[in-house]
CSV table of C-alpha atoms in Angstrom, one decimal:
chain,number,residue,atom,x,y,z
A,1,UNK,CA,131.7,103.7,145.5
A,2,UNK,CA,134.2,103.1,142.7
A,3,UNK,CA,136.9,102.3,145.2
A,4,UNK,CA,134.5,99.9,147.0
A,5,UNK,CA,133.8,98.1,143.7
A,6,UNK,CA,137.5,97.7,143.0
A,7,UNK,CA,138.1,96.4,146.5
A,8,UNK,CA,135.3,93.8,146.2
A,9,UNK,CA,136.5,92.8,142.8
A,10,UNK,CA,140.0,92.3,144.0
A,11,UNK,CA,138.8,90.3,147.0
A,12,UNK,CA,136.7,88.0,144.7
A,13,UNK,CA,139.8,87.4,142.5
A,14,UNK,CA,141.8,86.6,145.6
A,15,UNK,CA,139.2,84.1,146.8
A,16,UNK,CA,139.1,82.4,143.5
A,17,UNK,CA,142.8,82.1,143.5
A,18,UNK,CA,142.9,80.8,147.0
A,19,UNK,CA,140.4,78.1,146.5
A,20,UNK,CA,141.9,77.1,143.1
A,21,UNK,CA,145.2,76.7,144.9
A,22,UNK,CA,143.6,74.8,147.7
A,23,UNK,CA,142.1,72.3,145.2
A,24,UNK,CA,145.4,71.9,143.5
A,25,UNK,CA,147.3,71.4,146.8
A,26,UNK,CA,144.8,68.8,148.1
A,27,UNK,CA,145.2,66.4,145.2
A,28,UNK,CA,147.5,64.5,147.6
A,29,UNK,CA,146.2,63.8,151.1
A,30,UNK,CA,148.7,64.5,153.8
A,31,UNK,CA,148.4,62.8,157.2
A,32,UNK,CA,149.0,64.8,160.4
A,33,UNK,CA,151.9,63.2,162.4
A,34,UNK,CA,151.2,63.5,166.2
A,35,UNK,CA,154.8,62.6,167.0
A,36,UNK,CA,156.1,65.7,165.2
A,37,UNK,CA,155.5,69.4,166.0
A,38,UNK,CA,153.3,71.8,164.1
A,39,UNK,CA,155.3,74.6,162.5
A,40,UNK,CA,154.0,77.9,161.3
A,41,UNK,CA,156.6,79.4,158.9
A,42,UNK,CA,154.7,82.2,157.3
A,43,UNK,CA,151.5,83.7,156.0
A,44,UNK,CA,150.2,86.2,153.5
A,45,UNK,CA,148.9,88.9,153.4
A,46,UNK,CA,150.6,90.3,156.5
A,47,UNK,CA,147.8,92.6,157.4
A,48,UNK,CA,144.1,93.1,157.0
A,49,UNK,CA,140.7,93.3,158.7
A,50,UNK,CA,137.6,91.2,159.4
A,51,UNK,CA,136.9,88.5,156.7
A,52,UNK,CA,140.3,89.0,155.0
A,53,UNK,CA,141.4,85.8,153.3
A,54,UNK,CA,144.7,84.5,154.5
A,55,UNK,CA,147.1,81.6,153.6
A,56,UNK,CA,149.1,80.2,156.5
A,57,UNK,CA,152.2,78.2,155.5
A,58,UNK,CA,154.0,75.6,157.6
A,59,UNK,CA,154.7,71.9,158.3
A,60,UNK,CA,152.7,69.0,159.7
A,61,UNK,CA,149.3,70.7,159.4
A,62,UNK,CA,147.6,67.6,158.0
A,63,UNK,CA,144.9,67.7,155.3
A,64,UNK,CA,142.0,66.6,157.6
A,65,UNK,CA,140.7,69.7,159.5
A,66,UNK,CA,138.9,67.6,162.1
A,67,UNK,CA,140.1,68.8,165.4
A,68,UNK,CA,142.1,71.7,163.9
A,69,UNK,CA,141.7,75.3,165.0
A,70,UNK,CA,143.4,78.4,163.8
A,71,UNK,CA,143.7,81.4,166.2
A,72,UNK,CA,144.9,85.0,166.1
A,73,UNK,CA,146.6,85.6,169.4
A,74,UNK,CA,146.9,89.2,170.6
A,75,UNK,CA,149.6,90.8,172.8
A,76,UNK,CA,147.6,89.9,175.9
A,77,UNK,CA,147.7,86.2,175.1
A,78,UNK,CA,144.0,86.1,174.2
A,79,UNK,CA,143.1,83.8,171.3
A,80,UNK,CA,140.5,84.6,168.7
A,81,UNK,CA,139.3,81.8,166.4
A,82,UNK,CA,139.7,82.3,162.7
A,83,UNK,CA,137.3,81.0,160.0
A,84,UNK,CA,139.0,77.8,158.9
A,85,UNK,CA,138.3,76.7,155.3
A,86,UNK,CA,140.7,73.9,154.4
A,87,UNK,CA,144.2,72.6,154.6
A,88,UNK,CA,146.6,71.0,152.1
A,89,UNK,CA,149.0,69.8,154.8
A,90,UNK,CA,151.4,72.6,154.2
A,91,UNK,CA,149.0,75.5,153.6
A,92,UNK,CA,145.9,76.5,155.6
A,93,UNK,CA,143.2,78.6,154.0
A,94,UNK,CA,141.3,80.8,156.5
A,95,UNK,CA,139.5,84.1,157.1
A,96,UNK,CA,140.5,86.7,159.6
A,97,UNK,CA,138.0,86.9,162.5
A,98,UNK,CA,136.7,90.0,164.1
A,99,UNK,CA,139.4,91.0,166.6
A,100,UNK,CA,140.0,93.5,169.3
A,101,UNK,CA,141.5,97.0,168.9
A,102,UNK,CA,144.9,95.5,169.6
A,103,UNK,CA,146.8,95.5,166.2
A,104,UNK,CA,149.6,93.0,166.6
A,105,UNK,CA,148.6,89.3,166.3
A,106,UNK,CA,150.4,86.0,166.0
A,107,UNK,CA,149.1,83.0,164.2
A,108,UNK,CA,148.5,79.8,166.1
A,109,UNK,CA,147.6,76.4,164.6
A,110,UNK,CA,146.2,73.9,167.1
A,111,UNK,CA,145.1,70.3,166.9
A,112,UNK,CA,143.2,68.3,169.5
A,113,UNK,CA,144.2,64.6,169.6
A,114,UNK,CA,142.0,61.6,170.4
A,115,UNK,CA,143.4,61.7,174.0
A,116,UNK,CA,142.3,65.3,174.3
A,117,UNK,CA,146.0,66.5,174.3
A,118,UNK,CA,146.6,69.7,172.4
A,119,UNK,CA,149.4,70.1,169.9
A,120,UNK,CA,150.0,73.6,168.6
A,121,UNK,CA,152.4,75.7,166.6
A,122,UNK,CA,152.8,79.5,166.7
A,123,UNK,CA,154.4,81.7,164.1
A,124,UNK,CA,157.1,84.2,164.9
A,125,UNK,CA,155.9,86.9,162.5
A,126,UNK,CA,153.3,89.6,163.3
A,127,UNK,CA,150.0,90.0,161.6
A,128,UNK,CA,148.7,93.6,161.7
A,129,UNK,CA,145.0,93.7,162.3
A,130,UNK,CA,143.2,96.7,160.8
A,131,UNK,CA,139.9,97.6,162.5
A,132,UNK,CA,137.6,99.1,159.9
A,133,UNK,CA,135.8,101.8,161.9
A,134,UNK,CA,134.3,104.6,160.0
A,135,UNK,CA,131.9,107.4,161.0
A,136,UNK,CA,129.2,109.0,158.9
A,137,UNK,CA,126.7,111.7,159.6
A,138,UNK,CA,123.1,110.6,159.9
A,139,UNK,CA,121.1,113.7,160.7
A,140,UNK,CA,121.8,117.4,161.4
A,141,UNK,CA,123.9,120.1,159.8
A,142,UNK,CA,127.4,120.1,161.1
A,143,UNK,CA,128.6,123.5,162.4
A,144,UNK,CA,132.2,123.3,163.7
A,145,UNK,CA,132.1,126.9,164.9
A,146,UNK,CA,129.2,125.9,167.2
A,147,UNK,CA,126.9,128.8,166.2
A,148,UNK,CA,123.3,128.9,167.5
A,149,UNK,CA,121.3,126.4,165.4
A,150,UNK,CA,117.6,125.9,165.9
A,151,UNK,CA,116.0,122.5,166.2
A,152,UNK,CA,113.9,121.9,163.1
A,153,UNK,CA,112.2,118.6,162.2
A,154,UNK,CA,111.9,117.2,158.7
A,155,UNK,CA,113.8,115.0,156.3
A,156,UNK,CA,117.3,114.0,157.3
A,157,UNK,CA,118.7,116.1,154.5
A,158,UNK,CA,117.0,119.3,155.8
A,159,UNK,CA,116.5,118.8,159.6
A,160,UNK,CA,118.8,120.6,162.1
A,161,UNK,CA,119.7,119.9,165.7
A,162,UNK,CA,120.6,122.5,168.3
A,163,UNK,CA,122.1,120.5,171.1
A,164,UNK,CA,122.0,116.7,170.8
A,165,UNK,CA,123.1,115.5,174.2
A,166,UNK,CA,122.3,111.9,174.9
A,167,UNK,CA,120.5,109.1,172.9
A,168,UNK,CA,119.0,105.7,172.9
A,169,UNK,CA,117.5,103.4,170.2
A,170,UNK,CA,114.4,101.3,170.3
A,171,UNK,CA,113.8,97.8,168.8
A,172,UNK,CA,113.1,99.3,165.3
A,173,UNK,CA,116.3,101.5,165.4
A,174,UNK,CA,114.5,104.8,165.9
A,175,UNK,CA,116.9,107.2,167.6
A,176,UNK,CA,115.5,109.1,170.6
A,177,UNK,CA,117.5,112.3,171.2
A,178,UNK,CA,117.6,114.3,174.4
A,179,UNK,CA,118.6,117.8,173.7
A,180,UNK,CA,120.0,119.9,176.6
A,181,UNK,CA,121.4,123.3,176.9
A,182,UNK,CA,124.5,123.4,179.1
A,183,UNK,CA,124.6,127.1,179.6
A,184,UNK,CA,121.0,127.8,180.4
A,185,UNK,CA,118.7,129.6,177.9
A,186,UNK,CA,121.3,132.0,176.6
A,187,UNK,CA,124.4,131.2,174.6
A,188,UNK,CA,127.7,132.1,176.2
A,189,UNK,CA,130.0,134.6,174.3
A,190,UNK,CA,128.1,133.9,171.1
A,191,UNK,CA,128.5,130.1,171.2
A,192,UNK,CA,125.4,128.1,170.5
A,193,UNK,CA,125.7,125.6,173.3
A,194,UNK,CA,122.1,125.8,174.4
A,195,UNK,CA,119.0,124.0,173.1
A,196,UNK,CA,116.7,126.0,170.8
A,197,UNK,CA,113.3,125.7,169.3
A,198,UNK,CA,112.5,126.0,165.6
A,199,UNK,CA,111.8,129.7,166.3
A,200,UNK,CA,115.4,130.2,167.7
A,201,UNK,CA,114.1,130.5,171.3
A,202,UNK,CA,116.5,129.2,174.0
A,203,UNK,CA,115.0,126.4,176.1
A,204,UNK,CA,116.3,123.9,178.7
A,205,UNK,CA,115.7,120.9,176.5
A,206,UNK,CA,113.9,119.1,173.7
A,207,UNK,CA,112.8,115.5,172.9
A,208,UNK,CA,113.2,114.2,169.4
A,209,UNK,CA,113.0,111.0,167.4
A,210,UNK,CA,115.0,110.2,164.3
A,211,UNK,CA,113.1,107.7,162.2
A,212,UNK,CA,115.9,105.9,160.4
A,213,UNK,CA,113.6,103.9,158.1
A,214,UNK,CA,111.8,107.0,156.7
A,215,UNK,CA,114.8,109.2,157.3
A,216,UNK,CA,112.8,111.8,159.1
A,217,UNK,CA,113.5,113.8,162.3
A,218,UNK,CA,110.3,114.2,164.4
A,219,UNK,CA,110.1,116.7,167.2
A,220,UNK,CA,108.2,115.0,170.0
A,221,UNK,CA,108.3,117.9,172.5
A,222,UNK,CA,109.9,121.4,172.6
A,223,UNK,CA,110.6,122.9,176.0
A,224,UNK,CA,110.7,119.6,177.8
A,225,UNK,CA,112.9,120.7,180.7
A,226,UNK,CA,116.6,119.9,181.3
A,227,UNK,CA,116.6,116.3,179.8
A,228,UNK,CA,119.3,113.7,180.4
A,229,UNK,CA,120.2,110.2,179.1
A,230,UNK,CA,117.1,108.2,178.0
A,231,UNK,CA,116.7,104.4,178.1
A,232,UNK,CA,114.5,102.0,176.0
A,233,UNK,CA,112.7,99.1,177.7
A,234,UNK,CA,112.0,96.1,175.4
A,235,UNK,CA,109.7,94.4,177.9
A,236,UNK,CA,107.1,92.5,175.8
A,237,UNK,CA,103.8,94.4,175.7
A,238,UNK,CA,105.3,97.4,177.6
A,239,UNK,CA,107.9,98.7,175.2
A,240,UNK,CA,108.8,102.3,176.2
A,241,UNK,CA,111.4,105.0,176.3
A,242,UNK,CA,112.1,106.6,179.7
A,243,UNK,CA,113.8,110.0,180.0
A,244,UNK,CA,115.0,111.6,183.2
A,245,UNK,CA,114.5,115.2,184.0
A,246,UNK,CA,117.6,116.6,185.7
A,247,UNK,CA,116.3,117.5,189.1
A,248,UNK,CA,113.4,116.6,191.3
A,249,UNK,CA,111.0,113.6,190.9
A,250,UNK,CA,110.0,114.0,187.3
A,251,UNK,CA,110.7,111.9,184.2
A,252,UNK,CA,109.0,111.3,180.9
A,253,UNK,CA,107.4,108.0,179.9
A,254,UNK,CA,106.8,107.3,176.2
A,255,UNK,CA,105.2,104.0,175.3
A,256,UNK,CA,105.5,102.5,171.8
A,257,UNK,CA,101.9,101.4,171.9
A,258,UNK,CA,100.9,105.1,172.3
A,259,UNK,CA,103.2,106.2,169.4
A,260,UNK,CA,105.7,107.5,171.9
A,261,UNK,CA,103.4,110.2,173.2
A,262,UNK,CA,105.3,111.8,176.1
A,263,UNK,CA,103.8,111.7,179.6
A,264,UNK,CA,105.4,113.5,182.4
A,265,UNK,CA,105.4,111.3,185.5
A,266,UNK,CA,106.6,111.6,189.1
A,267,UNK,CA,108.6,109.2,191.1
A,268,UNK,CA,107.1,108.1,194.4
A,269,UNK,CA,109.3,108.2,197.6
A,270,UNK,CA,108.6,107.2,201.2
A,271,UNK,CA,110.2,108.2,204.5
A,272,UNK,CA,113.4,106.2,203.7
A,273,UNK,CA,113.9,107.6,200.2
A,274,UNK,CA,112.4,111.1,200.2
A,275,UNK,CA,115.8,112.7,200.9
A,276,UNK,CA,117.4,111.0,197.9
A,277,UNK,CA,115.8,113.4,195.4
A,278,UNK,CA,116.1,116.6,197.3
A,279,UNK,CA,118.9,118.8,196.0
A,280,UNK,CA,120.1,115.9,193.8
A,281,UNK,CA,120.1,115.1,190.0
A,282,UNK,CA,119.6,112.0,187.9
A,283,UNK,CA,121.7,112.0,184.7
A,284,UNK,CA,121.0,108.7,183.1
A,285,UNK,CA,118.4,105.9,183.0
A,286,UNK,CA,119.1,102.3,182.0
A,287,UNK,CA,116.7,99.3,182.0
A,288,UNK,CA,117.7,95.9,183.1
A,289,UNK,CA,116.6,93.2,180.7
A,290,UNK,CA,116.0,90.7,183.5
A,291,UNK,CA,113.8,92.6,186.0
A,292,UNK,CA,112.7,95.5,183.6
A,293,UNK,CA,113.4,98.0,186.4
A,294,UNK,CA,114.8,101.4,185.6
A,295,UNK,CA,118.2,102.2,187.3
A,296,UNK,CA,119.9,105.4,187.9
A,297,UNK,CA,122.9,106.8,189.9
A,298,UNK,CA,122.1,110.2,191.5
A,299,UNK,CA,124.6,113.0,191.4
A,300,UNK,CA,125.5,112.4,195.1
A,301,UNK,CA,126.2,108.8,194.3
A,302,UNK,CA,123.1,106.8,195.4
A,303,UNK,CA,122.3,103.8,193.2
A,304,UNK,CA,118.5,103.6,193.0
A,305,UNK,CA,115.9,101.8,190.9
A,306,UNK,CA,112.2,101.9,190.3
A,307,UNK,CA,109.5,99.9,188.7
A,308,UNK,CA,108.2,102.1,185.8
A,309,UNK,CA,104.6,101.0,186.5
A,310,UNK,CA,104.5,101.7,190.2
A,311,UNK,CA,107.2,104.4,190.1
A,312,UNK,CA,108.3,103.6,193.7
A,313,UNK,CA,111.9,104.4,194.4
A,314,UNK,CA,114.2,101.8,196.0
A,315,UNK,CA,117.6,102.6,197.4
A,316,UNK,CA,120.2,100.0,196.6
A,317,UNK,CA,123.5,101.5,197.6
A,318,UNK,CA,124.2,104.7,199.5
A,319,UNK,CA,127.2,105.9,197.4
A,320,UNK,CA,129.1,104.4,194.4
A,321,UNK,CA,131.2,107.5,193.8
A,322,UNK,CA,134.6,108.1,195.6
A,323,UNK,CA,134.7,109.7,199.0
A,324,UNK,CA,136.6,112.8,197.8
A,325,UNK,CA,136.0,116.0,195.9
A,326,UNK,CA,135.6,115.7,192.2
A,327,UNK,CA,137.6,117.5,189.4
A,328,UNK,CA,135.4,120.6,190.0
A,329,UNK,CA,136.0,120.6,193.8
A,330,UNK,CA,132.5,119.3,194.5
A,331,UNK,CA,131.2,116.1,196.1
A,332,UNK,CA,129.3,114.3,193.4
A,333,UNK,CA,129.3,113.3,189.7
A,334,UNK,CA,127.2,113.2,186.6
A,335,UNK,CA,126.9,109.4,186.1
A,336,UNK,CA,125.9,107.5,182.9
A,337,UNK,CA,124.9,103.9,183.0
A,338,UNK,CA,124.7,100.8,180.8
A,339,UNK,CA,124.2,97.1,181.5
A,340,UNK,CA,126.7,94.6,179.9
A,341,UNK,CA,125.6,92.8,176.8
A,342,UNK,CA,127.3,89.6,177.9
A,343,UNK,CA,126.6,89.8,181.7
A,344,UNK,CA,123.1,91.3,181.9
A,345,UNK,CA,123.3,92.1,185.6
A,346,UNK,CA,126.7,93.9,185.5
A,347,UNK,CA,126.0,97.6,185.6
A,348,UNK,CA,128.8,99.9,184.3
A,349,UNK,CA,128.9,103.5,185.5
A,350,UNK,CA,130.7,106.3,183.7
A,351,UNK,CA,131.6,108.9,186.4
A,352,UNK,CA,132.2,112.1,184.4
A,353,UNK,CA,133.4,114.3,187.2
A,354,UNK,CA,135.8,111.7,188.6
A,355,UNK,CA,137.1,110.6,185.1
A,356,UNK,CA,136.7,106.9,185.7
A,357,UNK,CA,134.5,103.9,185.0
A,358,UNK,CA,133.1,101.6,187.8
A,359,UNK,CA,130.8,98.6,187.8
A,360,UNK,CA,128.4,96.9,190.1
A,361,UNK,CA,126.9,93.4,189.9
A,362,UNK,CA,123.3,94.0,190.9
A,363,UNK,CA,122.6,90.3,191.2
A,364,UNK,CA,124.9,90.0,194.2
A,365,UNK,CA,123.7,93.1,196.1
A,366,UNK,CA,121.8,91.0,198.6
A,367,UNK,CA,125.2,89.5,199.7
A,368,UNK,CA,126.8,92.9,200.4
A,369,UNK,CA,127.5,93.1,204.1
A,370,UNK,CA,127.3,96.9,204.3
A,371,UNK,CA,125.4,98.7,201.5
A,372,UNK,CA,126.2,102.1,203.2
A,373,UNK,CA,129.9,101.7,202.3
A,374,UNK,CA,130.0,99.3,199.3
A,375,UNK,CA,130.8,101.0,196.0
A,376,UNK,CA,131.2,98.1,193.6
A,377,UNK,CA,134.4,97.8,191.6
A,378,UNK,CA,136.4,100.8,190.4
A,379,UNK,CA,137.1,99.4,186.9
A,380,UNK,CA,139.0,101.8,184.6
A,381,UNK,CA,140.9,105.0,184.7
A,382,UNK,CA,144.1,106.2,186.3
A,383,UNK,CA,141.9,108.6,188.3
A,384,UNK,CA,141.1,105.6,190.5
A,385,UNK,CA,144.6,105.8,192.1
A,386,UNK,CA,145.7,109.3,191.2
A,387,UNK,CA,142.5,111.3,191.8
A,388,UNK,CA,140.2,113.0,189.3
A,389,UNK,CA,142.5,115.9,188.4
A,390,UNK,CA,146.0,114.3,188.2
A,391,UNK,CA,144.4,111.1,186.7
A,392,UNK,CA,142.5,113.0,184.0
A,393,UNK,CA,143.6,113.5,180.4
A,394,UNK,CA,144.1,111.1,177.5
A,395,UNK,CA,146.0,107.9,177.5
A,396,UNK,CA,145.3,104.5,176.1
A,397,UNK,CA,146.5,101.3,177.7
A,398,UNK,CA,145.7,98.9,180.5
A,399,UNK,CA,142.6,99.8,182.5
A,400,UNK,CA,144.5,101.1,185.5
A,401,UNK,CA,146.8,103.2,183.3
A,402,UNK,CA,144.3,104.8,180.9
A,403,UNK,CA,143.1,108.3,181.3
A,404,UNK,CA,139.7,109.9,180.5
A,405,UNK,CA,138.6,113.5,180.4
A,406,UNK,CA,134.9,113.9,181.3
A,407,UNK,CA,133.6,110.5,180.0
A,408,UNK,CA,129.9,110.7,179.4
A,409,UNK,CA,127.3,108.3,178.0
A,410,UNK,CA,128.3,104.6,177.5
A,411,UNK,CA,126.9,101.6,175.7
A,412,UNK,CA,127.6,98.0,174.8
A,413,UNK,CA,127.8,96.3,171.5
A,414,UNK,CA,126.6,92.7,171.3
A,415,UNK,CA,130.2,91.3,171.5
A,416,UNK,CA,130.9,92.8,174.9
A,417,UNK,CA,132.7,95.9,173.9
A,418,UNK,CA,132.0,99.0,176.0
A,419,UNK,CA,132.0,102.3,174.0
A,420,UNK,CA,132.5,105.6,175.9
A,421,UNK,CA,131.8,109.2,174.7
A,422,UNK,CA,135.0,110.8,176.0
A,423,UNK,CA,133.7,114.3,175.6
A,424,UNK,CA,136.6,116.5,176.5
A,425,UNK,CA,139.0,114.3,174.5
A,426,UNK,CA,136.7,114.7,171.5
A,427,UNK,CA,136.9,110.9,170.7
A,428,UNK,CA,135.2,107.6,171.3
A,429,UNK,CA,137.0,105.1,173.5
A,430,UNK,CA,136.4,101.3,173.8
A,431,UNK,CA,137.1,98.5,176.2
A,432,UNK,CA,136.7,94.8,175.4
A,433,UNK,CA,135.1,93.7,178.7
A,434,UNK,CA,135.3,90.0,177.8
A,435,UNK,CA,139.0,90.2,178.4
A,436,UNK,CA,140.0,89.7,182.1
A,437,UNK,CA,140.3,93.1,183.9
A,438,UNK,CA,144.0,92.6,184.5
A,439,UNK,CA,144.6,92.3,180.8
A,440,UNK,CA,141.9,94.5,179.3
A,441,UNK,CA,142.8,97.8,177.7
A,442,UNK,CA,141.2,101.1,176.9
A,443,UNK,CA,141.6,102.0,173.2
A,444,UNK,CA,140.6,105.0,171.1
A,445,UNK,CA,138.1,103.6,168.6
A,446,UNK,CA,137.8,106.8,166.5
A,447,UNK,CA,138.5,110.5,166.8
A,448,UNK,CA,141.7,112.5,167.2
A,449,UNK,CA,142.3,112.8,171.0
A,450,UNK,CA,142.4,116.4,172.1
A,451,UNK,CA,141.5,117.8,168.7
A,452,UNK,CA,138.0,119.0,168.0
A,453,UNK,CA,136.5,119.4,164.6
A,454,UNK,CA,134.2,117.8,162.1
A,455,UNK,CA,135.2,115.2,159.6
A,456,UNK,CA,133.6,111.9,158.5
A,457,UNK,CA,135.7,108.9,157.6
A,458,UNK,CA,138.1,106.4,159.2
A,459,UNK,CA,140.0,106.5,162.4
A,460,UNK,CA,143.0,108.3,160.9
A,461,UNK,CA,140.9,111.4,159.9
A,462,UNK,CA,137.5,111.4,161.7
A,463,UNK,CA,136.9,114.3,164.1
A,464,UNK,CA,134.3,115.1,166.7
A,465,UNK,CA,133.5,118.2,168.7
A,466,UNK,CA,132.5,117.3,172.3
A,467,UNK,CA,130.7,114.0,171.8
A,468,UNK,CA,128.4,113.4,174.8
A,469,UNK,CA,126.1,110.5,173.8
A,470,UNK,CA,126.6,107.0,172.5
A,471,UNK,CA,124.0,104.2,172.0
A,472,UNK,CA,123.8,101.0,170.1
A,473,UNK,CA,121.3,99.7,167.6
A,474,UNK,CA,118.8,96.9,168.2
A,475,UNK,CA,121.1,94.0,167.2
A,476,UNK,CA,124.1,95.5,169.0
A,477,UNK,CA,126.2,95.9,165.8
A,478,UNK,CA,126.3,99.7,165.2
A,479,UNK,CA,127.1,102.6,167.6
A,480,UNK,CA,125.5,106.0,167.2
A,481,UNK,CA,127.0,109.2,168.6
A,482,UNK,CA,125.5,112.5,169.7
A,483,UNK,CA,128.2,114.9,168.5
A,484,UNK,CA,126.9,117.8,170.6
A,485,UNK,CA,128.8,120.8,169.5
A,486,UNK,CA,128.8,119.7,165.8
A,487,UNK,CA,125.0,119.6,166.2
A,488,UNK,CA,124.7,116.1,164.5
A,489,UNK,CA,124.0,112.5,165.1
A,490,UNK,CA,126.6,110.2,163.6
A,491,UNK,CA,127.0,106.5,163.1
A,492,UNK,CA,130.0,104.2,163.6
A,493,UNK,CA,130.3,101.3,161.3
A,494,UNK,CA,132.6,98.8,163.0
A,495,UNK,CA,134.2,95.8,161.2
């Protein structure tokens, strides 16, 4: 807290100095000369994060900021508009915008003339952008050694979690937690990887709600079966959380109007869809904001949806997973889904067992000539070209070069960034999907790749132990993480 106050005080003094200097420099009005180039000769400071005040020095800026833009241009050529305050003609006063996870930026000053012609100048020096991502623990007692921990409700300071697997948040930022035991009802070799009741009894799964307003963990249901990734529907008058049971027809429906009381429901199939469920598993639900239907990709690769009121299953695509064996030598994958925050009909699919990310535009499915073979677009992961084993591991970079290792739940922040729980790499990855696919990159947002542990803090020190779930809050600004083998729910603050 002391360091934060010092930082804010220093920032305030810097702002006062900037604006005082601005006022002094603008005692003489300087005209922009369209016959001369704009030159960017320097800036200070040379690094910083979002909302950092910056002074840009140069020539022929002009004092009138009408038609002037200041951009931070990343290494992919993408321009991000800064907060322009004023100009003295030789100095521009601005604020650093929220940028991508690419660090190296160049400063661009641009003017639009009356004839719509653009005149711009670009600096030769590099500004280093510092993403301020930190992780804090919200609920649960961290246990790096992964001992058997019972699930016990209560205040955030006393509650414990046994096996937080996947999560979602409602419109009031309540966190719904699906607990699941990966090794059945008994721990393996003394490791507490299963789900447990408050009595220490091993179960397939539990359903919990973390009330972030009252800071209380509520156990909705012990022994709920093998539970997978839940989804919240914000449909007006029908707000609800839907949780898939692993196998068979069943799922849980929990309506907000009924205080999220769980009801076990069954999907309804017909002659054309009855075989979809048999010997198959559903690992993730997601709700589309346009049609309010629930979507899932089955383990064998079928993309299906259902109306939560009628519960009738509809087959959309026969198989969105690759036509080859996965990293475990099987023909299928655990798939986790989310819809884009900027393109509401673009469905992103994390294929855990194939170590890749794919996507499908559900709005264009009626134009697909052959739904039995169409798989959508293979979007990110070297496994797309090299296969799920050779292409697995950890590597940041362009989409086609990046490597994942068992990517699990995914979610979108409001600005179009896709967050991925890269479970076996023990870190959280991110893709800015607003960047064209040929220029977009996979970056490690936080966590030390390949190193498991527990530590809160910034990207240089924070550690996770098999994070499997990620979800975003109601306004799309904060990401929550189910850190499974640390037995905690954590929050990413991103600036």
